[in-house]
Short mmCIF file of C-alpha atoms and ligand atoms in Angstrom, two decimals:
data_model
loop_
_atom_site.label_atom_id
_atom_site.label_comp_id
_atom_site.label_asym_id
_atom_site.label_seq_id
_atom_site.Cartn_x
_atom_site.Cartn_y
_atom_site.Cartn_z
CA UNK A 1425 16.79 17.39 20.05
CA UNK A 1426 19.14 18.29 22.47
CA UNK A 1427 21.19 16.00 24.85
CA UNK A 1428 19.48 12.96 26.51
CA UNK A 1429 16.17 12.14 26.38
CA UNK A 1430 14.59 11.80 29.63
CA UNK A 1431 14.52 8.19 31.35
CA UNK A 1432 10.90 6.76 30.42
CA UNK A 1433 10.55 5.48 34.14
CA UNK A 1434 11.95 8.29 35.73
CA UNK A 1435 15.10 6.15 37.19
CA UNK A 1436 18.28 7.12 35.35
CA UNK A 1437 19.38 10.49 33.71
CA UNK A 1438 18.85 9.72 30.44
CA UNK A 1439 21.75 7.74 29.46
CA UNK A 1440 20.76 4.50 29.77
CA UNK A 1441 22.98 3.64 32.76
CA UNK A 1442 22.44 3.57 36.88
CA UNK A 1443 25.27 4.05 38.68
CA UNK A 1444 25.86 2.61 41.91
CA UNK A 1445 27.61 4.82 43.98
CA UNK A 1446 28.95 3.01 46.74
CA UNK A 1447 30.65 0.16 43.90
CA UNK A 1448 31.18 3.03 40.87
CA UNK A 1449 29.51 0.59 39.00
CA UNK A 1450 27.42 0.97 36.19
CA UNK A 1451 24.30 -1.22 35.33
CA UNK A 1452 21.95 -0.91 32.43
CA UNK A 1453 18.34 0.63 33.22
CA UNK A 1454 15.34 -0.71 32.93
CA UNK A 1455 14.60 2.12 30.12
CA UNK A 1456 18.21 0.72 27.98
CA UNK A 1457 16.16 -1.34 25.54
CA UNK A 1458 13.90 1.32 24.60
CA UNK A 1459 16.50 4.07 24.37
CA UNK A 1460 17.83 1.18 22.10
CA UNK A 1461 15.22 1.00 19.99
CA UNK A 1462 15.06 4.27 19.75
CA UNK A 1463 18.40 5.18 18.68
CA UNK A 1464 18.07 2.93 15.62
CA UNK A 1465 15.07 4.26 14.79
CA UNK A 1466 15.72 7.73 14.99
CA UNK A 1467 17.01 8.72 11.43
CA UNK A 1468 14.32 6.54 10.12
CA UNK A 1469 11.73 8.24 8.79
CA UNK A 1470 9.19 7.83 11.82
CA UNK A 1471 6.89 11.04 11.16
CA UNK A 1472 3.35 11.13 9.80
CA UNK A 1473 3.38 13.76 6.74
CA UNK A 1474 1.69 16.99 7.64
CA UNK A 1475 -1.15 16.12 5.42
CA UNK A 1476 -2.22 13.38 7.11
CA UNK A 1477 -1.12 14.44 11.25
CA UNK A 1478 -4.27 15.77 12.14
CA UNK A 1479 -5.97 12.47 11.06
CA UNK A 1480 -9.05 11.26 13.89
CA UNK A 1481 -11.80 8.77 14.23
CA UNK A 1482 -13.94 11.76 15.43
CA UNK A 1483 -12.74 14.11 12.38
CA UNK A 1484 -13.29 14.28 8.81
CA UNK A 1485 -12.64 12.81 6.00
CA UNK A 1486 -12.19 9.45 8.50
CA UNK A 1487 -16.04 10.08 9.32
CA UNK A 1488 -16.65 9.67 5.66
CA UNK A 1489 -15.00 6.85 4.76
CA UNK A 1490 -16.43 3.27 4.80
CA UNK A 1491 -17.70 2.82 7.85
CA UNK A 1492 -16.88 -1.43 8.34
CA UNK A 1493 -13.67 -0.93 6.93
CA UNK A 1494 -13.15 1.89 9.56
CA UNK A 1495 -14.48 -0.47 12.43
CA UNK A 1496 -11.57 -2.37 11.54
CA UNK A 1497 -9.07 0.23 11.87
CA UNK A 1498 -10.42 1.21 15.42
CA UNK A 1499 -10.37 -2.19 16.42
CA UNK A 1500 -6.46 -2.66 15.59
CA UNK A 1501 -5.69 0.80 17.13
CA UNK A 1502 -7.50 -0.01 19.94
CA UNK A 1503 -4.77 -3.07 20.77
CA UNK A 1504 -2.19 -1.70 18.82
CA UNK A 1505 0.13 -2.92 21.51
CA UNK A 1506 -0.86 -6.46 21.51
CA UNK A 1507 -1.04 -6.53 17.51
CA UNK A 1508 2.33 -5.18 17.43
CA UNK A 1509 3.53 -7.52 20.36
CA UNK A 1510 2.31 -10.89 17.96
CA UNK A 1511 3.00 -9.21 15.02
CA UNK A 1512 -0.17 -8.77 13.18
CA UNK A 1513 -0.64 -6.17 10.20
CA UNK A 1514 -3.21 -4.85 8.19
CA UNK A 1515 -3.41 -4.06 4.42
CA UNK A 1516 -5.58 -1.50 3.03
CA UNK A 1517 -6.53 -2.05 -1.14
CA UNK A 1518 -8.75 0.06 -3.22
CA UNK A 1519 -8.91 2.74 -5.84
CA UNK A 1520 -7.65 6.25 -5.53
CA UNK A 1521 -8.65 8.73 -3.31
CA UNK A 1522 -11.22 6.57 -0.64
CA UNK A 1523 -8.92 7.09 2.48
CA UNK A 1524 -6.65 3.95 2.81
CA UNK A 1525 -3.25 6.45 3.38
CA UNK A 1526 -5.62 8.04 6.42
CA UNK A 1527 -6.40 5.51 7.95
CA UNK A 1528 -2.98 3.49 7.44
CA UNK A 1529 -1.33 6.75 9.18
CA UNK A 1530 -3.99 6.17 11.91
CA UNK A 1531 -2.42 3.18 12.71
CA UNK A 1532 1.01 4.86 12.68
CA UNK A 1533 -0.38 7.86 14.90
CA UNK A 1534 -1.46 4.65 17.26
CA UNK A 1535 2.01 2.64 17.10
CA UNK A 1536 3.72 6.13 17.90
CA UNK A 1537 1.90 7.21 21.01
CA UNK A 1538 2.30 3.95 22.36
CA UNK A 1539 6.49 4.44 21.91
CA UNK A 1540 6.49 1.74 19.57
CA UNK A 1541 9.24 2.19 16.71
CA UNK A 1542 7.54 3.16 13.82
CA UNK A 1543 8.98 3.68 9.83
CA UNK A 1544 6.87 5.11 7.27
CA UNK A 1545 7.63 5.34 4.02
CA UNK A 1546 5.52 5.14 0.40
CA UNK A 1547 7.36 2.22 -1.77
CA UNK A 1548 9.16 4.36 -4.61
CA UNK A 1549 10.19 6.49 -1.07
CA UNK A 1550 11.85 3.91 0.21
CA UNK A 1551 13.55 2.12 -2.48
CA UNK A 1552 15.21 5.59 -3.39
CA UNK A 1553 16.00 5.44 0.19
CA UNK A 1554 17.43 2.28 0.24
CA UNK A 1555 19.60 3.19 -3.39
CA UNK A 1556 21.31 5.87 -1.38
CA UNK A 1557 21.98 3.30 1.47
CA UNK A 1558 24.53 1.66 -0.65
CA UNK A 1559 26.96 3.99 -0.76
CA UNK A 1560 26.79 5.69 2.67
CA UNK A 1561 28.74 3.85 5.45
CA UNK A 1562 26.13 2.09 7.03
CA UNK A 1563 25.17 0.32 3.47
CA UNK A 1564 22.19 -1.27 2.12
CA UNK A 1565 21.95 -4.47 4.49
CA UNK A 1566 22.56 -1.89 7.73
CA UNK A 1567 19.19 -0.05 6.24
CA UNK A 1568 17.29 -3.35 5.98
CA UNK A 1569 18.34 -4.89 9.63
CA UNK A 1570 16.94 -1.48 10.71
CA UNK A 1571 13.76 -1.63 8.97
CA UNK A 1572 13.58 -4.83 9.99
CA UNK A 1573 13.73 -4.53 13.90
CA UNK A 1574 11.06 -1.25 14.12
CA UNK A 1575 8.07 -2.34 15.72
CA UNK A 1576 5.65 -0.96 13.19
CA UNK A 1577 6.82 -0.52 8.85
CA UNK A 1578 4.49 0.92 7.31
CA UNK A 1579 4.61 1.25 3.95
CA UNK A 1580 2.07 3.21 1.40
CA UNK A 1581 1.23 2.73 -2.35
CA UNK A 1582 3.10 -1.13 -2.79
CA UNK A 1583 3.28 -1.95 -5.91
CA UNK A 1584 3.61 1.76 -7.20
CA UNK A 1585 6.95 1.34 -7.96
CA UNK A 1586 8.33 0.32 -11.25
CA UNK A 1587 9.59 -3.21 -11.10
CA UNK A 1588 12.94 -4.46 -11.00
CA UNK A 1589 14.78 -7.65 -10.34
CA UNK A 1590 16.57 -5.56 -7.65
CA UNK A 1591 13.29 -3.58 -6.60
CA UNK A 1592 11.56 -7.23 -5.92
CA UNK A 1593 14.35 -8.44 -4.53
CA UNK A 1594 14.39 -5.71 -1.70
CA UNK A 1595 10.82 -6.13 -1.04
CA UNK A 1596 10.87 -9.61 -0.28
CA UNK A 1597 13.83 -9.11 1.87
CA UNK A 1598 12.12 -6.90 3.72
CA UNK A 1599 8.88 -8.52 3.93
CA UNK A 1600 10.28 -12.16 4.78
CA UNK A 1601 12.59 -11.02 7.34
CA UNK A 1602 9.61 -9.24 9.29
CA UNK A 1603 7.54 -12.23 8.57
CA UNK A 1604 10.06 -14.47 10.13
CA UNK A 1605 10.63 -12.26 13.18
CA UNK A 1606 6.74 -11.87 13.81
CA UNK A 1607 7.17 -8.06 13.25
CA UNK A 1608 3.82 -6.27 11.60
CA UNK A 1609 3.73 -4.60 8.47
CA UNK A 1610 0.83 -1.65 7.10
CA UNK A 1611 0.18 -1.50 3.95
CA UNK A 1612 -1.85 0.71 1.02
CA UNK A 1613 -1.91 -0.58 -2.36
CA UNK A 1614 -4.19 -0.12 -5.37
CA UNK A 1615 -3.87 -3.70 -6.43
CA UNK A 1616 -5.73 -6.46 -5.51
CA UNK A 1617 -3.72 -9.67 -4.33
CA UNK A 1618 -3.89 -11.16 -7.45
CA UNK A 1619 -2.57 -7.93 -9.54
CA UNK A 1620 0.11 -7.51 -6.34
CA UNK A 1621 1.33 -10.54 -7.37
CA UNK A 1622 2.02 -9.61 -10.92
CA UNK A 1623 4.01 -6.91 -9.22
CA UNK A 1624 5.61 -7.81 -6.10
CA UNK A 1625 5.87 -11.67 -6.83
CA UNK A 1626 3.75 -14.42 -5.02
CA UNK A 1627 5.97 -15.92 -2.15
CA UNK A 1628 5.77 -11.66 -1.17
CA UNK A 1629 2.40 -11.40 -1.42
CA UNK A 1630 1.60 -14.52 0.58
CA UNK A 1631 3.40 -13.80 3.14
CA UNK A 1632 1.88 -10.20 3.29
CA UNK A 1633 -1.68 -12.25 3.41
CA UNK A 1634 -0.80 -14.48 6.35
CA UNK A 1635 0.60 -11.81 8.34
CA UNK A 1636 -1.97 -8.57 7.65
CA UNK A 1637 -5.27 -11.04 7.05
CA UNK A 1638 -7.68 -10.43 4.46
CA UNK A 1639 -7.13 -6.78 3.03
CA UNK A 1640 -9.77 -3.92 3.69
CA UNK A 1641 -11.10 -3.45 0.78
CA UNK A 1642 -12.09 1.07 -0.22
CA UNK A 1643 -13.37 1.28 -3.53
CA UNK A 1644 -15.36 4.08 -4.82
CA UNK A 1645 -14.78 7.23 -6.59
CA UNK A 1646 -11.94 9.53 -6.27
CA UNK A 1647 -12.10 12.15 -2.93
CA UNK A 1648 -9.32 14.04 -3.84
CA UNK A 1649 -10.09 17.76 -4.88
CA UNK A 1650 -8.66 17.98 -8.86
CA UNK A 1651 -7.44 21.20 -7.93
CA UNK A 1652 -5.01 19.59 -5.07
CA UNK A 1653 -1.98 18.15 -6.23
CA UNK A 1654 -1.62 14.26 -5.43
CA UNK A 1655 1.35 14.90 -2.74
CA UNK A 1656 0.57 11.81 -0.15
CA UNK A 1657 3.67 10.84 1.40
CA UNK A 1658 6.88 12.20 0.34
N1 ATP B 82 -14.31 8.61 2.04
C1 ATP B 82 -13.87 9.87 1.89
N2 ATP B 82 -14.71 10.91 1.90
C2 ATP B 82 -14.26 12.16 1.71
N3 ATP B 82 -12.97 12.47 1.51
C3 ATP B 82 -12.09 11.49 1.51
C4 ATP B 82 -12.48 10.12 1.70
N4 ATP B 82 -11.40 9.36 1.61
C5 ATP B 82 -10.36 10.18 1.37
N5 ATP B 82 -10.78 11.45 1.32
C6 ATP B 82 -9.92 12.59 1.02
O1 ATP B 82 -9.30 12.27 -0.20
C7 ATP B 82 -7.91 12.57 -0.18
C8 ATP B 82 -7.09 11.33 -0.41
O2 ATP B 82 -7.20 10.42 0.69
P1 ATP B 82 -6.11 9.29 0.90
O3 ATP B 82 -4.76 9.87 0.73
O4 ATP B 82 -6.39 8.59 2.18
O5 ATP B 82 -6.45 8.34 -0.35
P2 ATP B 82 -5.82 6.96 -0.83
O6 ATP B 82 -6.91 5.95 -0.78
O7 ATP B 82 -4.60 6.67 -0.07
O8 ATP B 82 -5.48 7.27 -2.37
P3 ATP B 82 -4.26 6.75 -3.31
O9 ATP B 82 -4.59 5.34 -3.67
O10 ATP B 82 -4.30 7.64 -4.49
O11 ATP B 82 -3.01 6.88 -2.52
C9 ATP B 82 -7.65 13.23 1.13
O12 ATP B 82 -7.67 14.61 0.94
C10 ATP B 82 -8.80 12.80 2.02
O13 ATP B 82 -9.09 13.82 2.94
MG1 MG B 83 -2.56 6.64 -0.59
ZN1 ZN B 84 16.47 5.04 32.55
#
């Protein structure tokens, strides 16, 4: 994108900044905390993968997946403001292949066209993400106060990734600090609390539970064609 994005209430130029002719003085807009936002957001990674951006309520495979558990999803999108605003979440756990990434990414597709700061990212994803942090000049704890002040983290497969001291370490920072600031979390996992906590340790997983609710439970069989490579989020 080039140059300024445009003022969201159509008062300033784009920077951020009115200007008072008569004084020459500058004062911030009522758009500054958004373009804020924004700006730190921007090289997260805030797009839903191609597979999943033409995901719909009206449109299948959503149509075909458990209808209560879809209910659900509709209801949240419906406020997705107000969720975000109080920081609720919502966790999606099941077996392979019965839709939780689709409808997680609704939620994202929801966050996003309300202009709320959204990060998405699949656990092994981000922690190679967050590896790389720690040598680049912003570092690892610059990364984290990032994902920690988007309005929306979303984070598919949890508990995917192989465990580490350092990997569980990361993951509760992450978790606790959004759970402290009220900030809501989506997540997919295959694992049932109990199995998450084998993986992701307890004090995480509780946390996770008082701030997403009971998890949405999609079991089944597997949806995905065996022909089509497993490619989900990169
Ligand atoms: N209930 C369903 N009916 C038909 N097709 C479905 C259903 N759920 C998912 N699919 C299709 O199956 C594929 C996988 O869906 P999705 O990525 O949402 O699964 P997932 O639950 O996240 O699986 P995993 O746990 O492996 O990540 C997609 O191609 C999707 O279109
Ligand atoms: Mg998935
Ligand atoms: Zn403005």
């Amino acid at each position: 994108m080039d140059g300024l994005a445009p003022c969201a209430f159509g008062i300033c130029d784009g920077s951020g900044f009115v200007v008072d002719e008569a004084t020459n003085t500058a004062s911030d807009c009522r758009c500054r905390p958004l373009q804020l936002a924004n700006a730190r957001a921007r090289s997260l990674e805030a797009r839903i993968p191609r597979k999943y951006r033409d995901v719909a309520f009206d449109r299948w495979p959503v149509t075909a997946i458990s209808p209560p558990v879809v209910d659900e999803v509709r209801r949240f999108c419906h406020r997705v403001g107000e969720n975000l605003d109080e920081g609720r979440g919502m966790w999606l756990v099941g077996d392979s292949g019965t839709g939780k990434t689709t409808l997680a990414m609704l939620v994202s597709k929801a966050a996003i066209e309300a202009k709320r700061t959204t990060a998405i990212y699949s656990m092994p994803r981000l922690m190679a993400v967050l590896r790389e942090a720690i040598d680049t000049e912003e570092g690892l704890l610059g990364l984290l106060d990032r994902l920690a002040t988007v309005d929306l983290l979303h984070i598919d497969d949890l508990g995917a990734e192989h465990r580490t001291d350092w990997v569980l370490e990361q993951i509760y920072s992450i978790v606790n600090t959004r759970y402290e600031d009220q900030r809501s979390i989506v997540i997919t996992t295959n694992n049932m609390p109990a199995e998450l906590e084998e993986q992701i340790g307890r004090r995480t997983v509780s946390r996770l539970i008082e701030m997403c609710g009971d998890p949405l439970p999609l079991f089944g069989t597997d949806n995905r064609q065996e022909y089509q490579p497993d490619r989900d989020v990169a």
